[in-house]
mmCIF file of C-alpha atoms in Angstrom:
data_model
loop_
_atom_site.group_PDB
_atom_site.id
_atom_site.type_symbol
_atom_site.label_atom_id
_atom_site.label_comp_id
_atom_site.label_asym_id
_atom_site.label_seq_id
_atom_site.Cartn_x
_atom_site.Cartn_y
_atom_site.Cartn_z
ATOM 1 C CA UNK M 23 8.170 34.937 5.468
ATOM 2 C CA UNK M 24 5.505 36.240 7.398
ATOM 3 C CA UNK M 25 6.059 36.118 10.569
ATOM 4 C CA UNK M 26 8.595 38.323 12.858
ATOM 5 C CA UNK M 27 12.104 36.318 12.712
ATOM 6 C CA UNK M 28 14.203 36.331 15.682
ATOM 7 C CA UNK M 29 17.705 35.583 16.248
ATOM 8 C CA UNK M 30 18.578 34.517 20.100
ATOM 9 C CA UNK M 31 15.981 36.332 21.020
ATOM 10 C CA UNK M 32 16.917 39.839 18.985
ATOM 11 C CA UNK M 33 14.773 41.229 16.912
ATOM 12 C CA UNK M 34 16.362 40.601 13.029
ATOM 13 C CA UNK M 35 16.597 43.531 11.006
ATOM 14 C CA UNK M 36 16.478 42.842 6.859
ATOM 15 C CA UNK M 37 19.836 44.431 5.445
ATOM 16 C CA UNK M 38 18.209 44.474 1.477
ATOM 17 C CA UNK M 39 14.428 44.077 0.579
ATOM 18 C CA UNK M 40 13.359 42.684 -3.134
ATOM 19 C CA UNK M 41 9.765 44.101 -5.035
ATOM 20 C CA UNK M 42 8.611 41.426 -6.369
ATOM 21 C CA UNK M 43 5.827 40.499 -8.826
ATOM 22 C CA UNK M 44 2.717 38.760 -7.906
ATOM 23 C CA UNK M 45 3.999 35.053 -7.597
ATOM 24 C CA UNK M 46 0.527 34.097 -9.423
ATOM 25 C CA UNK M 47 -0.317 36.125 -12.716
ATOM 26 C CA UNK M 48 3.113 37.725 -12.655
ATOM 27 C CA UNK M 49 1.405 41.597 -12.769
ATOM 28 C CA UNK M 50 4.148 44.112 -11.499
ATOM 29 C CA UNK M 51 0.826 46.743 -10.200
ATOM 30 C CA UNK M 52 -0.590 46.516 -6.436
ATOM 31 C CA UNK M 53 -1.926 48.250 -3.960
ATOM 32 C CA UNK M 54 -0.642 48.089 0.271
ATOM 33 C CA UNK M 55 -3.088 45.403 1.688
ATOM 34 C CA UNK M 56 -1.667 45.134 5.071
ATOM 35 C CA UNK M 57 1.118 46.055 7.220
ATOM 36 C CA UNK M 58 2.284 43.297 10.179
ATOM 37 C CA UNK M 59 5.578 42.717 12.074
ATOM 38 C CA UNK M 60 7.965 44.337 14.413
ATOM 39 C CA UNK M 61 7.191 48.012 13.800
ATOM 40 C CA UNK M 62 5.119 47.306 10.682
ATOM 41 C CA UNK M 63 8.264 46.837 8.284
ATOM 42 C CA UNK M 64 6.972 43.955 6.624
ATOM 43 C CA UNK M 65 3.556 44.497 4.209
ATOM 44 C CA UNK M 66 1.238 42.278 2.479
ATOM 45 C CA UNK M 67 -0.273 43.717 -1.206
ATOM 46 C CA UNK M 68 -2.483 43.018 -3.462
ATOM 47 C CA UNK M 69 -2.281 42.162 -7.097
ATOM 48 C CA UNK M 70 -3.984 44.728 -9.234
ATOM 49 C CA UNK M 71 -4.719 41.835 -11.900
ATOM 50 C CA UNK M 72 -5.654 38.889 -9.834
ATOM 51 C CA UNK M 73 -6.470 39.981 -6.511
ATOM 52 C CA UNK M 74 -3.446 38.054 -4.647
ATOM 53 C CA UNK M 75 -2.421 39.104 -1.579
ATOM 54 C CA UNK M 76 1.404 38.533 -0.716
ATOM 55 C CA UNK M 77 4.313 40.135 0.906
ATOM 56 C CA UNK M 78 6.382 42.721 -1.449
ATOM 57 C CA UNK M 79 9.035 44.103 -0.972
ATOM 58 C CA UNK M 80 10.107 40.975 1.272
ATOM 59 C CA UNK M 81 13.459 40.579 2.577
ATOM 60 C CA UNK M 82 16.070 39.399 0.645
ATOM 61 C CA UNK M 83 16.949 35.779 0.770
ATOM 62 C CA UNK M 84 20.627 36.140 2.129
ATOM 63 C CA UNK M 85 22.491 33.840 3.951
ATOM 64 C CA UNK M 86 21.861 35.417 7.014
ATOM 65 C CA UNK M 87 18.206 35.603 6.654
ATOM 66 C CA UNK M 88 17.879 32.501 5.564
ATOM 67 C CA UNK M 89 19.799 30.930 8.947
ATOM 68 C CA UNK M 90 17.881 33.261 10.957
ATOM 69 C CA UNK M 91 14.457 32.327 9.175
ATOM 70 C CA UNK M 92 14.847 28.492 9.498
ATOM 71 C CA UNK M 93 17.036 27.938 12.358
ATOM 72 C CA UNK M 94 14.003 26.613 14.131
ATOM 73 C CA UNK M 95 14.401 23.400 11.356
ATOM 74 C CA UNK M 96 16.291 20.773 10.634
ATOM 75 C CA UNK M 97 17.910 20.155 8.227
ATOM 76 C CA UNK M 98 17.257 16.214 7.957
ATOM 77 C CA UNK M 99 13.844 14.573 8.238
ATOM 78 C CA UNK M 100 15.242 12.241 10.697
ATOM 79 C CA UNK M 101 16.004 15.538 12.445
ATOM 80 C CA UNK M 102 12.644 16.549 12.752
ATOM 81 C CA UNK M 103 11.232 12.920 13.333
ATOM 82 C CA UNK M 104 13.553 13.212 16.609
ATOM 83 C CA UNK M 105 12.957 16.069 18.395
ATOM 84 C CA UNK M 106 16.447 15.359 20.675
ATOM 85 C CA UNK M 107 18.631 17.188 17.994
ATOM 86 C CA UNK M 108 16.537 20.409 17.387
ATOM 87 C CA UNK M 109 17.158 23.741 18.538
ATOM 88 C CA UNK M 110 14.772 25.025 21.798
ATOM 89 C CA UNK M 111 12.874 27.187 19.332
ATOM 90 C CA UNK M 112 12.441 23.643 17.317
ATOM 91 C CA UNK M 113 11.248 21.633 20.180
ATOM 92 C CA UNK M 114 8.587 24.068 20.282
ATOM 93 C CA UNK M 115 7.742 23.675 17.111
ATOM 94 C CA UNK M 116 7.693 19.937 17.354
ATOM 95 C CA UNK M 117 5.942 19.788 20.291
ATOM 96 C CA UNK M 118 3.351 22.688 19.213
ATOM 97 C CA UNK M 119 2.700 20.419 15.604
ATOM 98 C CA UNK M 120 3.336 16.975 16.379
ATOM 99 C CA UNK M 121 -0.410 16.145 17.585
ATOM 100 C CA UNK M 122 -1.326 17.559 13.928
ATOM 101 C CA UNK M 123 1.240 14.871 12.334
ATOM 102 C CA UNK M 124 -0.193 12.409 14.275
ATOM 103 C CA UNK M 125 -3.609 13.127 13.397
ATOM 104 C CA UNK M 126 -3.186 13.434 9.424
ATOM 105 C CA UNK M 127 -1.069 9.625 10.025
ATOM 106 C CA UNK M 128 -4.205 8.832 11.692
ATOM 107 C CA UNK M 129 -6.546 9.519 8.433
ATOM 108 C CA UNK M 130 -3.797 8.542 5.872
ATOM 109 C CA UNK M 131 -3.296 4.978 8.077
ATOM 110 C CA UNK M 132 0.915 5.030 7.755
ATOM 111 C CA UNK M 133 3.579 7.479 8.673
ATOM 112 C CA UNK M 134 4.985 9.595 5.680
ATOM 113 C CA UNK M 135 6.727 12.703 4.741
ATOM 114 C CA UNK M 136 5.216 16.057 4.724
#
């Protein structure tokens, strides 16, 4: 989760953060790569072994953050495939990637889940 998650418009606030290991090579070591977000909280390192860059600590995946993270989504691909029953903050979404769906259908020659 990279990006700055927002609630009805409100800034959301992690309530516990997890260190985790590089996802790649498993190495517990690293070094601060980057710093990003609302007031720099969230932070991007690098893995001392293999040289991976990805977010640790991160928040932790409560309910809560996990509604706030994704309510943008559907929850059915029929959901997505009609953009009627999304949220507004989906419909942007849709609208924002469904010339990019259209184009991969366009290469692939059928429509198909992604």
């Amino acid at each position: 989760m990279a990006t700055t998650l927002t609630a009805e418009n409100k800034e959301y606030v992690p309530t516990r953060w997890e260190v985790v290991s590089c996802p790649f090579c498993g190495e517990k070591k690293s070094k601060l790569f980057e710093r990003f977000g609302y007031e720099h909280r969230y932070q991007y390192v690098k893995c001392s072994e293999c040289q991976l860059a990805y977010q640790s600590p991160r928040p932790a995946y409560t309910d809560e953050f996990v509604e706030t993270a994704y309510e943008v989504y559907s929850t059915t691909v029929e959901g997505f495939q009609k953009a009627s029953v999304l949220t507004p903050q989906g419909k942007t979404v849709y609208r924002e990637y469904a010339s990019i769906l259209a184009e991969i259908q366009s290469w692939v020659g059928r429509k198909g889940k992604l």
